[in-house]
């Protein structure tokens, strides 16, 4: 990790970008290789990085700068949205990546970090922003932050930031403890809790769609909206994350963070400005207004599932209980659905249905806003064979777009009404591949903008929403797992959850057009 005295080649930079050191605990791990370094590399290619920039990876693998860079290059070649790295650009970019092998528990590591920082500061003749990225298992977070603090590495509160990956706690109590621990060493403004969904283009666009248009906001309430569905469906199983997933399950892994964040963006009041605290205040208001699910109601308001074996693309896939590091009688849920209400003027009586699962019938994430029926039906019944209520569908991924379904007269001599779509499809309007969520989020950390990050109170409020469900599920393990086959849409009871209210789950078809 010793840096040479001779000047390193300057990497291309954005005018005015703040000089910055990126120190990754868990630098040799999967997150670095798959997400962080490809994101930084793409920011470099797009000229968003400052001239004085470097990355220090910290891990417990016996690597040196050269072998570390090689390991990261493989990651770029495999996972970067731009595909294989350009050798010339990679050489330039990677020349500012270093590695230090160390044990997070030993003071000695923190002294090495300190001398690395000093050396860079002398070389750059300035004091850069320093970002400590915790790409580590949750049990190390407290330890690392205490050690950073004890060594005085976080003394300068204005230019030191930490980034914490999920899971942020395992329940309300542990999240509170973690927040308390972190605030011994850091101010809230220094803590960036990542929820990568907030960096997705289509998710950020919810704010633009709602608050940059005059058209929709007057309709965005209980007077016009009948119900809302949020689906995040994945076709993959748990891959090699059995040990983590056994402790998490779908509720903690997806609903506590990603789905509740989507819900907050859809349901929040208009912010007065786009400052980090104003946006986060409006979002946390929503979480606070979610009606607590009483423990006697958990069964009526939620459904859990676990995937069994099945077939995907002609290949047999294992059941959850057969996955690596999963106990054969596991009662961890891989599917969760919830019905929630928001107790405020805007949303009273409008149900929000949330569902997510692994090994679902498709990879598809969308938000469907169904509007109320028209107040009086004047058309004769034979005109209405294909009648469908107005809907607005926000495609999050992989279909990215917004569709408005409305009724139209079918051309012809008779009055026949059917649903048609007004479609905004990203691919039709914009060329190129949009930035990955991590690119947006890492740039925001470097620029000190916390709008798209979770504040302590948001994380705790989200745990509070799901806590009764967690407790009830843990106290009453399911007796019928596995209860859905891989490559299906979850357990039958999930259909019942919504059918009881007269609805069906919505699935955004592969093309953006609605059925
Ligand atoms: C992660 C979850 O936060 O999000 C994973 O831990 C999940 O289980 C992933 O697969 C989904 O992210 P994306 O961006 O692929 O939708």
Coordinates of C-alpha atoms and ligand atoms in Angstrom, one line a residue:
X1 CA 0.0 0.0 0.0
X2 CA 3.0 2.3 0.1
X3 CA 2.4 5.1 -2.4
X4 CA 5.2 6.2 -4.6
X5 CA 6.5 9.8 -4.2
X6 CA 6.3 10.4 -7.9
X7 CA 3.1 12.1 -9.1
X8 CA 0.4 9.7 -9.9
X9 CA -1.4 10.3 -13.2
X10 CA -4.3 12.7 -12.6
X11 CA -7.6 11.1 -13.3
X12 CA -10.1 13.1 -15.2
X13 CA -12.2 15.2 -13.0
X14 CA -15.4 17.1 -12.7
X15 CA -14.9 20.8 -12.2
X16 CA -15.3 21.7 -8.6
X17 CA -15.6 18.1 -7.4
X18 CA -14.3 17.9 -3.8
X19 CA -11.1 16.0 -3.4
X20 CA -11.8 12.7 -1.7
X21 CA -10.4 9.5 -0.2
X22 CA -12.5 6.4 -0.3
X23 CA -11.6 3.9 2.3
X24 CA -13.5 0.6 2.0
X25 CA -13.6 -1.8 5.0
X26 CA -14.3 -5.1 3.3
X27 CA -12.5 -3.9 0.2
X28 CA -11.7 -7.4 -1.0
X29 CA -15.4 -8.6 -0.6
X30 CA -18.1 -9.1 -3.1
X31 CA -19.8 -5.7 -2.8
X32 CA -16.6 -3.9 -3.7
X33 CA -16.0 -6.0 -6.8
X34 CA -19.6 -6.1 -8.0
X35 CA -20.9 -2.7 -7.1
X36 CA -18.6 -0.2 -5.5
X37 CA -15.6 -0.3 -7.8
X38 CA -17.6 -0.6 -11.0
X39 CA -19.6 2.4 -9.8
X40 CA -16.5 4.5 -9.1
X41 CA -15.0 3.5 -12.4
X42 CA -18.1 4.6 -14.3
X43 CA -18.0 7.9 -12.4
X44 CA -14.4 8.3 -13.4
X45 CA -15.3 7.6 -17.1
X46 CA -18.1 10.2 -16.9
X47 CA -15.7 12.7 -15.4
X48 CA -17.4 13.0 -12.0
X49 CA -14.4 12.2 -9.9
X50 CA -12.1 14.9 -8.4
X51 CA -8.5 15.2 -9.5
X52 CA -7.3 14.3 -6.1
X53 CA -9.0 11.0 -5.5
X54 CA -8.0 7.6 -4.3
X55 CA -9.4 4.3 -3.0
X56 CA -8.0 2.3 -0.1
X57 CA -9.3 -1.2 0.2
X58 CA -9.0 -2.9 3.5
X59 CA -9.5 -6.6 3.8
X60 CA -8.2 -9.8 5.3
X61 CA -7.0 -11.4 2.1
X62 CA -3.3 -11.5 1.4
X63 CA -3.3 -9.1 -1.5
X64 CA -1.0 -6.3 -2.6
X65 CA -2.0 -3.2 -4.7
X66 CA -1.3 -5.1 -7.9
X67 CA -3.2 -8.3 -7.1
X68 CA -6.1 -6.2 -5.6
X69 CA -6.4 -4.2 -8.8
X70 CA -6.4 -7.4 -10.8
X71 CA -9.2 -8.7 -8.6
X72 CA -11.2 -5.6 -9.1
X73 CA -10.7 -5.5 -12.8
X74 CA -12.3 -8.9 -13.1
X75 CA -15.3 -7.5 -11.2
X76 CA -15.5 -4.5 -13.6
X77 CA -15.3 -6.8 -16.7
X78 CA -18.1 -8.9 -15.3
X79 CA -20.4 -6.4 -13.6
X80 CA -19.9 -2.9 -15.0
X81 CA -22.8 -1.6 -17.0
X82 CA -20.3 -0.6 -19.7
X83 CA -18.9 -4.1 -20.0
X84 CA -15.2 -4.8 -20.2
X85 CA -12.9 -2.0 -19.0
X86 CA -10.9 -0.1 -21.5
X87 CA -7.2 -1.0 -20.7
X88 CA -5.9 2.5 -21.0
X89 CA -8.7 4.0 -18.8
X90 CA -8.5 1.2 -16.3
X91 CA -4.7 1.7 -16.0
X92 CA -5.2 5.4 -15.2
X93 CA -8.1 4.8 -12.8
X94 CA -6.6 1.9 -11.0
X95 CA -3.3 3.7 -10.4
X96 CA -5.0 5.4 -7.4
X97 CA -6.4 2.2 -5.9
X98 CA -4.4 0.7 -3.0
X99 CA -4.8 -2.2 -0.6
X100 CA -4.0 -2.8 3.0
X101 CA -4.3 -6.1 4.6
X102 CA -5.5 -5.8 8.2
X103 CA -7.5 -7.0 11.1
X104 CA -10.4 -4.7 12.0
X105 CA -10.0 -5.4 15.6
X106 CA -6.3 -4.3 15.8
X107 CA -5.3 -0.8 16.5
X108 CA -2.3 -1.3 14.2
X109 CA -4.6 -1.2 11.2
X110 CA -6.0 2.2 12.1
X111 CA -2.5 3.6 12.4
X112 CA -1.7 2.3 8.9
X113 CA -4.8 4.1 7.6
X114 CA -3.7 7.3 9.4
X115 CA -0.3 7.2 7.8
X116 CA -1.8 6.6 4.4
X117 CA -4.0 9.6 4.9
X118 CA -1.2 11.8 5.9
X119 CA 0.9 10.8 3.0
X120 CA -1.9 11.6 0.6
X121 CA -2.6 14.9 2.3
X122 CA 1.1 15.9 1.9
X123 CA 1.1 14.8 -1.7
X124 CA -2.1 16.7 -2.5
X125 CA -1.3 19.6 -0.3
X126 CA -4.9 19.7 1.0
X127 CA -7.3 18.0 3.3
X128 CA -9.7 15.9 1.3
X129 CA -13.1 14.5 2.3
X130 CA -12.6 11.1 3.8
X131 CA -15.3 8.4 3.3
X132 CA -15.2 5.3 5.3
X133 CA -17.4 2.7 3.6
X134 CA -18.5 -0.2 5.8
X135 CA -18.9 -3.1 3.3
X136 CA -18.7 -5.5 6.2
X137 CA -20.9 -7.9 8.2
X138 CA -23.1 -5.9 10.7
X139 CA -21.2 -7.3 13.7
X140 CA -18.1 -5.2 12.6
X141 CA -19.8 -1.9 12.3
X142 CA -19.6 -0.8 15.9
X143 CA -16.1 -2.1 16.3
X144 CA -14.8 -0.3 13.3
X145 CA -16.5 3.0 14.1
X146 CA -15.2 2.8 17.7
X147 CA -11.6 2.2 16.5
X148 CA -11.8 5.0 13.9
X149 CA -13.0 7.2 16.6
X150 CA -10.4 6.2 19.2
X151 CA -7.6 6.7 16.7
X152 CA -8.9 10.2 16.0
X153 CA -9.5 9.4 12.3
X154 CA -13.0 10.9 12.4
X155 CA -12.1 14.0 14.4
X156 CA -12.8 16.4 11.5
X157 CA -16.6 16.1 11.4
X158 CA -17.0 18.3 8.4
X159 CA -15.0 16.2 6.0
X160 CA -15.4 12.7 7.4
X161 CA -18.4 10.5 6.4
X162 CA -19.3 6.9 6.9
X163 CA -21.4 4.8 4.7
X164 CA -23.3 1.9 6.3
X165 CA -24.8 -0.9 4.2
X166 CA -27.9 -2.8 5.1
X167 CA -29.0 -4.7 7.1
X168 CA -29.2 -1.8 9.6
X169 CA -30.1 -3.8 12.7
X170 CA -32.1 -6.9 12.9
X171 CA -35.1 -5.4 14.6
X172 CA -36.2 -2.2 16.2
X173 CA -34.1 -2.7 19.3
X174 CA -30.9 -3.6 17.5
X175 CA -31.3 -0.7 15.1
X176 CA -31.7 1.7 18.0
X177 CA -28.6 0.3 19.6
X178 CA -26.6 0.7 16.4
X179 CA -27.9 4.2 15.9
X180 CA -26.9 5.1 19.5
X181 CA -23.5 3.5 19.1
X182 CA -22.8 5.4 15.9
X183 CA -23.9 8.7 17.3
X184 CA -21.2 8.3 20.0
X185 CA -18.6 8.7 17.3
X186 CA -20.4 10.6 14.5
X187 CA -23.0 13.2 14.0
X188 CA -26.1 12.2 12.1
X189 CA -25.0 14.3 9.1
X190 CA -21.9 12.2 8.8
X191 CA -23.8 8.9 8.6
X192 CA -25.0 7.7 5.2
X193 CA -27.2 4.6 5.5
X194 CA -27.6 3.1 2.1
X195 CA -30.8 1.8 0.6
X196 CA -29.7 1.2 -3.0
X197 CA -33.3 1.4 -4.2
X198 CA -33.3 5.1 -3.6
X199 CA -30.5 5.5 -6.2
X200 CA -32.4 3.8 -8.9
X201 CA -33.4 6.1 -11.8
X202 CA -37.0 5.0 -11.8
X203 CA -37.3 5.5 -8.0
X204 CA -35.8 9.0 -8.1
X205 CA -38.2 9.7 -10.9
X206 CA -41.1 9.2 -8.5
X207 CA -40.2 12.6 -7.0
X208 CA -39.9 14.2 -10.4
X209 CA -43.1 12.7 -11.6
X210 CA -45.1 13.7 -8.5
X211 CA -43.6 17.1 -7.8
X212 CA -42.5 18.5 -11.2
X213 CA -46.0 18.1 -12.7
X214 CA -49.1 20.0 -11.8
X215 CA -51.3 17.4 -13.4
X216 CA -51.2 14.5 -11.0
X217 CA -50.9 16.0 -7.5
X218 CA -54.6 17.1 -7.3
X219 CA -55.6 13.5 -8.0
X220 CA -53.1 12.0 -5.6
X221 CA -55.3 11.3 -2.6
X222 CA -58.2 9.2 -1.2
X223 CA -60.7 11.1 -3.3
X224 CA -59.4 9.7 -6.5
X225 CA -57.2 6.8 -5.7
X226 CA -58.8 3.4 -4.9
X227 CA -55.7 1.4 -3.8
X228 CA -52.0 1.0 -4.5
X229 CA -49.9 -2.1 -5.1
X230 CA -46.2 -2.3 -4.8
X231 CA -44.5 -5.5 -6.1
X232 CA -40.8 -6.3 -6.1
X233 CA -40.6 -9.8 -7.6
X234 CA -37.3 -11.6 -8.2
X235 CA -36.8 -14.8 -10.1
X236 CA -33.5 -15.5 -8.5
X237 CA -33.3 -17.6 -5.3
X238 CA -31.1 -16.7 -2.4
X239 CA -28.0 -17.5 -4.4
X240 CA -25.1 -18.1 -2.0
X241 CA -26.4 -16.0 0.8
X242 CA -28.0 -18.7 2.9
X243 CA -26.3 -17.7 6.2
X244 CA -27.5 -14.1 5.9
X245 CA -30.9 -14.9 4.5
X246 CA -31.8 -17.4 7.3
X247 CA -31.5 -14.5 9.8
X248 CA -33.3 -12.1 7.5
X249 CA -36.2 -13.4 5.4
X250 CA -38.2 -11.4 2.9
X251 CA -39.7 -9.0 5.5
X252 CA -36.4 -7.8 6.8
X253 CA -34.4 -8.1 3.6
X254 CA -36.8 -6.2 1.4
X255 CA -40.0 -4.8 3.0
X256 CA -38.3 -3.0 6.0
X257 CA -36.2 -1.0 3.6
X258 CA -36.8 -1.1 -0.2
X259 CA -40.6 -1.5 -0.3
X260 CA -41.3 0.9 2.6
X261 CA -39.1 3.5 0.9
X262 CA -41.1 3.1 -2.3
X263 CA -44.3 3.5 -0.3
X264 CA -42.9 6.6 1.4
X265 CA -42.1 8.2 -1.9
X266 CA -45.5 7.5 -3.3
X267 CA -47.4 8.7 -0.2
X268 CA -45.3 11.6 1.1
X269 CA -46.5 15.2 1.1
X270 CA -44.8 17.7 -1.3
X271 CA -41.6 18.9 0.2
X272 CA -41.0 22.6 0.5
X273 CA -37.5 22.2 -0.9
X274 CA -35.2 19.4 -2.0
X275 CA -32.9 19.6 0.9
X276 CA -31.9 16.3 2.5
X277 CA -33.8 17.0 5.8
X278 CA -37.0 18.3 4.2
X279 CA -37.4 15.3 1.9
X280 CA -36.5 12.9 4.6
X281 CA -38.9 14.6 7.0
X282 CA -41.8 14.2 4.6
X283 CA -40.9 10.6 4.0
X284 CA -40.6 9.7 7.7
X285 CA -44.1 11.4 8.3
X286 CA -45.5 8.6 6.1
X287 CA -43.8 5.8 8.1
X288 CA -45.1 7.4 11.3
X289 CA -48.6 7.5 9.9
X290 CA -48.8 3.8 8.9
X291 CA -51.4 2.2 11.1
X292 CA -49.7 -0.2 13.5
X293 CA -50.7 -3.8 12.7
X294 CA -52.2 -5.1 15.8
X295 CA -50.9 -8.6 16.8
X296 CA -54.4 -10.1 16.4
X297 CA -54.6 -8.7 12.9
X298 CA -51.3 -10.0 11.6
X299 CA -52.9 -13.1 10.0
X300 CA -55.5 -11.0 8.2
X301 CA -53.0 -8.3 7.1
X302 CA -50.0 -10.4 6.0
X303 CA -49.0 -13.5 4.1
X304 CA -45.7 -15.4 4.2
X305 CA -44.3 -18.0 1.9
X306 CA -41.3 -20.1 1.2
X307 CA -40.4 -21.5 -2.2
X308 CA -40.2 -25.1 -3.0
X309 CA -38.6 -26.8 -6.0
X310 CA -39.6 -25.8 -9.5
X311 CA -38.5 -25.3 -13.0
X312 CA -37.1 -22.1 -14.5
X313 CA -36.1 -22.0 -18.2
X314 CA -36.2 -25.8 -18.4
X315 CA -33.9 -26.2 -15.4
X316 CA -34.9 -27.7 -12.1
X317 CA -34.2 -25.4 -9.2
X318 CA -33.8 -26.3 -5.6
X319 CA -36.3 -25.5 -2.8
X320 CA -35.2 -22.9 -0.3
X321 CA -34.7 -25.6 2.3
X322 CA -32.2 -27.4 0.0
X323 CA -30.1 -24.2 -0.5
X324 CA -26.6 -24.0 1.0
X325 CA -26.4 -22.9 4.6
X326 CA -30.2 -23.2 5.1
X327 CA -31.5 -25.6 7.7
X328 CA -33.7 -28.4 6.3
X329 CA -36.7 -27.4 8.4
X330 CA -36.2 -23.6 8.0
X331 CA -39.1 -21.4 8.7
X332 CA -37.6 -18.3 7.1
X333 CA -40.0 -16.7 4.6
X334 CA -38.8 -16.0 1.1
X335 CA -42.1 -14.3 0.2
X336 CA -44.0 -11.6 2.2
X337 CA -47.1 -9.7 1.4
X338 CA -48.7 -7.0 3.6
X339 CA -51.7 -4.8 3.6
X340 CA -51.1 -1.4 5.2
X341 CA -53.1 1.7 5.8
X342 CA -51.8 5.2 6.3
X343 CA -53.7 7.2 8.8
X344 CA -53.7 10.8 7.5
X345 CA -56.0 13.0 5.6
X346 CA -54.6 12.1 2.2
X347 CA -54.7 8.3 2.5
X348 CA -57.4 7.4 4.9
X349 CA -59.1 4.2 3.7
X350 CA -56.8 3.7 0.8
X351 CA -55.2 0.2 1.1
X352 CA -51.5 -0.2 0.2
X353 CA -50.6 -3.8 -0.8
X354 CA -46.9 -4.7 -0.7
X355 CA -45.4 -8.0 -1.8
X356 CA -42.0 -9.3 -2.6
X357 CA -40.5 -12.7 -3.1
X358 CA -37.7 -14.8 -4.4
X359 CA -38.2 -17.4 -7.1
X360 CA -41.2 -15.6 -8.4
X361 CA -42.7 -16.1 -11.8
X362 CA -40.8 -13.1 -13.3
X363 CA -38.3 -10.4 -12.4
X364 CA -40.5 -7.4 -12.2
X365 CA -40.9 -4.5 -9.9
X366 CA -43.7 -2.0 -10.3
X367 CA -46.1 0.4 -8.5
X368 CA -49.7 0.3 -9.6
X369 CA -52.0 3.1 -8.6
X370 CA -55.6 2.3 -9.3
X371 CA -58.0 5.2 -9.5
X372 CA -61.6 5.1 -8.2
X373 CA -64.4 4.0 -10.6
X374 CA -66.3 6.7 -12.4
X375 CA -69.2 7.9 -10.2
X376 CA -71.9 7.1 -12.7
X377 CA -71.8 4.6 -15.6
X378 CA -73.8 6.2 -18.5
X379 CA -72.7 3.8 -21.3
X380 CA -74.9 0.8 -22.1
X381 CA -73.5 -2.4 -20.8
X382 CA -72.7 -3.9 -24.2
X383 CA -70.3 -0.9 -24.8
X384 CA -68.2 -1.9 -21.8
X385 CA -66.9 -5.4 -22.4
X386 CA -63.3 -4.3 -22.0
X387 CA -63.8 -1.8 -19.3
X388 CA -60.9 -1.2 -17.0
X389 CA -60.5 1.3 -14.3
X390 CA -57.9 4.1 -14.7
X391 CA -54.5 3.0 -13.6
X392 CA -51.1 4.5 -13.4
X393 CA -48.2 2.1 -13.5
X394 CA -44.7 3.0 -12.6
X395 CA -42.3 0.4 -13.9
X396 CA -39.3 0.2 -11.6
X397 CA -37.3 -2.6 -13.3
X398 CA -36.5 -4.2 -15.6
X399 CA -39.3 -2.4 -17.5
X400 CA -38.6 1.2 -16.8
X401 CA -41.4 3.6 -17.5
X402 CA -44.8 5.0 -16.7
X403 CA -48.1 4.0 -18.2
X404 CA -51.4 5.7 -17.8
X405 CA -54.4 3.5 -18.6
X406 CA -57.5 5.2 -19.6
X407 CA -60.7 4.4 -21.6
X408 CA -61.2 5.2 -25.2
X409 CA -63.8 4.6 -27.9
X410 CA -62.7 1.8 -30.2
X411 CA -62.8 3.0 -33.8
X412 CA -65.9 1.7 -35.5
X413 CA -69.5 2.3 -36.0
X414 CA -70.6 1.3 -32.6
X415 CA -69.8 2.8 -29.2
X416 CA -67.4 0.3 -27.7
X417 CA -65.1 1.3 -24.9
X418 CA -61.8 -0.2 -24.1
X419 CA -58.7 0.5 -22.1
X420 CA -55.7 2.1 -23.9
X421 CA -52.3 3.1 -22.7
X422 CA -50.3 6.3 -22.7
X423 CA -46.8 5.1 -22.3
X424 CA -43.5 6.7 -21.3
X425 CA -40.8 4.1 -21.9
X426 CA -37.3 5.1 -20.9
X427 CA -35.8 3.1 -23.8
X428 CA -37.9 5.1 -26.4
X429 CA -37.0 8.5 -25.0
X430 CA -33.4 8.2 -23.7
X431 CA -30.5 6.5 -25.3
X432 CA -27.7 4.7 -23.4
X433 CA -27.7 2.8 -20.2
X434 CA -28.7 4.8 -17.2
X435 CA -26.3 5.0 -14.3
X436 CA -26.4 2.3 -11.7
X437 CA -28.0 3.1 -8.3
X438 CA -24.5 2.9 -6.7
X439 CA -23.1 5.5 -9.0
X440 CA -25.7 8.1 -8.0
X441 CA -25.3 7.2 -4.3
X442 CA -21.5 7.2 -4.2
X443 CA -21.4 10.5 -5.9
X444 CA -24.0 11.9 -3.4
X445 CA -21.8 10.8 -0.5
X446 CA -18.7 12.4 -2.1
X447 CA -20.8 15.6 -2.6
X448 CA -22.2 15.4 1.0
X449 CA -25.8 15.1 -0.1
X450 CA -27.8 12.8 2.1
X451 CA -31.2 13.2 0.5
X452 CA -31.2 9.7 -0.8
X453 CA -30.0 8.0 2.3
X454 CA -31.8 6.8 5.4
X455 CA -31.8 8.8 8.5
X456 CA -31.8 7.2 11.9
X457 CA -35.4 8.0 12.6
X458 CA -36.5 6.6 9.2
X459 CA -34.8 3.3 9.8
X460 CA -36.3 3.0 13.2
X461 CA -39.8 4.0 12.0
X462 CA -39.6 1.3 9.3
X463 CA -38.6 -1.4 11.8
X464 CA -41.6 -0.3 13.9
X465 CA -44.0 -0.9 11.0
X466 CA -43.0 -4.5 10.6
X467 CA -42.2 -5.4 14.2
X468 CA -45.6 -6.8 15.1
X469 CA -45.4 -9.0 12.0
X470 CA -41.9 -10.2 12.7
X471 CA -42.9 -11.1 16.3
X472 CA -46.0 -12.9 15.3
X473 CA -44.2 -14.9 12.6
X474 CA -41.4 -15.8 14.9
X475 CA -43.7 -16.9 17.6
X476 CA -45.8 -19.0 15.3
X477 CA -43.6 -20.7 12.7
X478 CA -45.4 -21.6 9.6
X479 CA -46.5 -25.3 9.4
X480 CA -46.9 -25.5 5.7
X481 CA -43.6 -24.3 4.3
X482 CA -42.7 -24.7 1.5
X483 CA -46.0 -23.3 0.2
X484 CA -45.2 -22.1 -3.3
X485 CA -43.3 -23.7 -6.2
X486 CA -40.4 -21.8 -7.6
X487 CA -41.4 -19.8 -10.7
X488 CA -44.9 -19.0 -9.4
X489 CA -46.4 -15.9 -7.8
X490 CA -46.2 -17.0 -4.2
X491 CA -48.6 -18.8 -1.9
X492 CA -52.3 -18.9 -2.7
X493 CA -53.1 -17.0 0.4
X494 CA -51.4 -14.0 -1.1
X495 CA -54.1 -13.9 -3.7
X496 CA -56.7 -14.2 -0.9
X497 CA -55.2 -11.2 0.9
X498 CA -56.1 -8.9 -1.9
X499 CA -59.0 -10.8 -3.4
X500 CA -60.9 -10.3 -0.1
X501 CA -61.0 -6.6 -0.9
X502 CA -62.1 -7.4 -4.5
X503 CA -58.7 -6.9 -6.3
X504 CA -56.1 -8.9 -8.0
X505 CA -52.3 -8.6 -7.8
X506 CA -51.0 -6.6 -10.8
X507 CA -48.1 -7.9 -12.8
X508 CA -46.5 -5.5 -15.3
X509 CA -46.1 -7.5 -18.5
X510 CA -42.7 -7.7 -20.2
X511 CA -43.5 -4.9 -22.6
X512 CA -44.6 -1.7 -20.9
X513 CA -48.1 -2.0 -22.3
X514 CA -50.7 -3.1 -19.8
X515 CA -53.0 -6.1 -20.6
Ligands
LIG1 C1 -30.9 -6.5 -1.6 C2 -31.4 -7.7 -1.0 O1 -31.0 -5.4 -0.7 O2 -31.6 -6.2 -2.8 C3 -31.4 -8.9 -2.0 O3 -30.6 -8.1 0.1 C4 -32.1 -8.5 -3.3 O4 -31.9 -10.0 -1.4 C5 -31.6 -7.2 -3.8 O5 -31.9 -9.5 -4.2 C6 -32.4 -6.7 -4.9 O6 -31.8 -5.6 -5.5 P1 -32.1 -5.2 -7.1 O7 -31.4 -4.0 -7.3 O8 -31.5 -6.4 -7.8 O9 -33.6 -5.1 -7.2

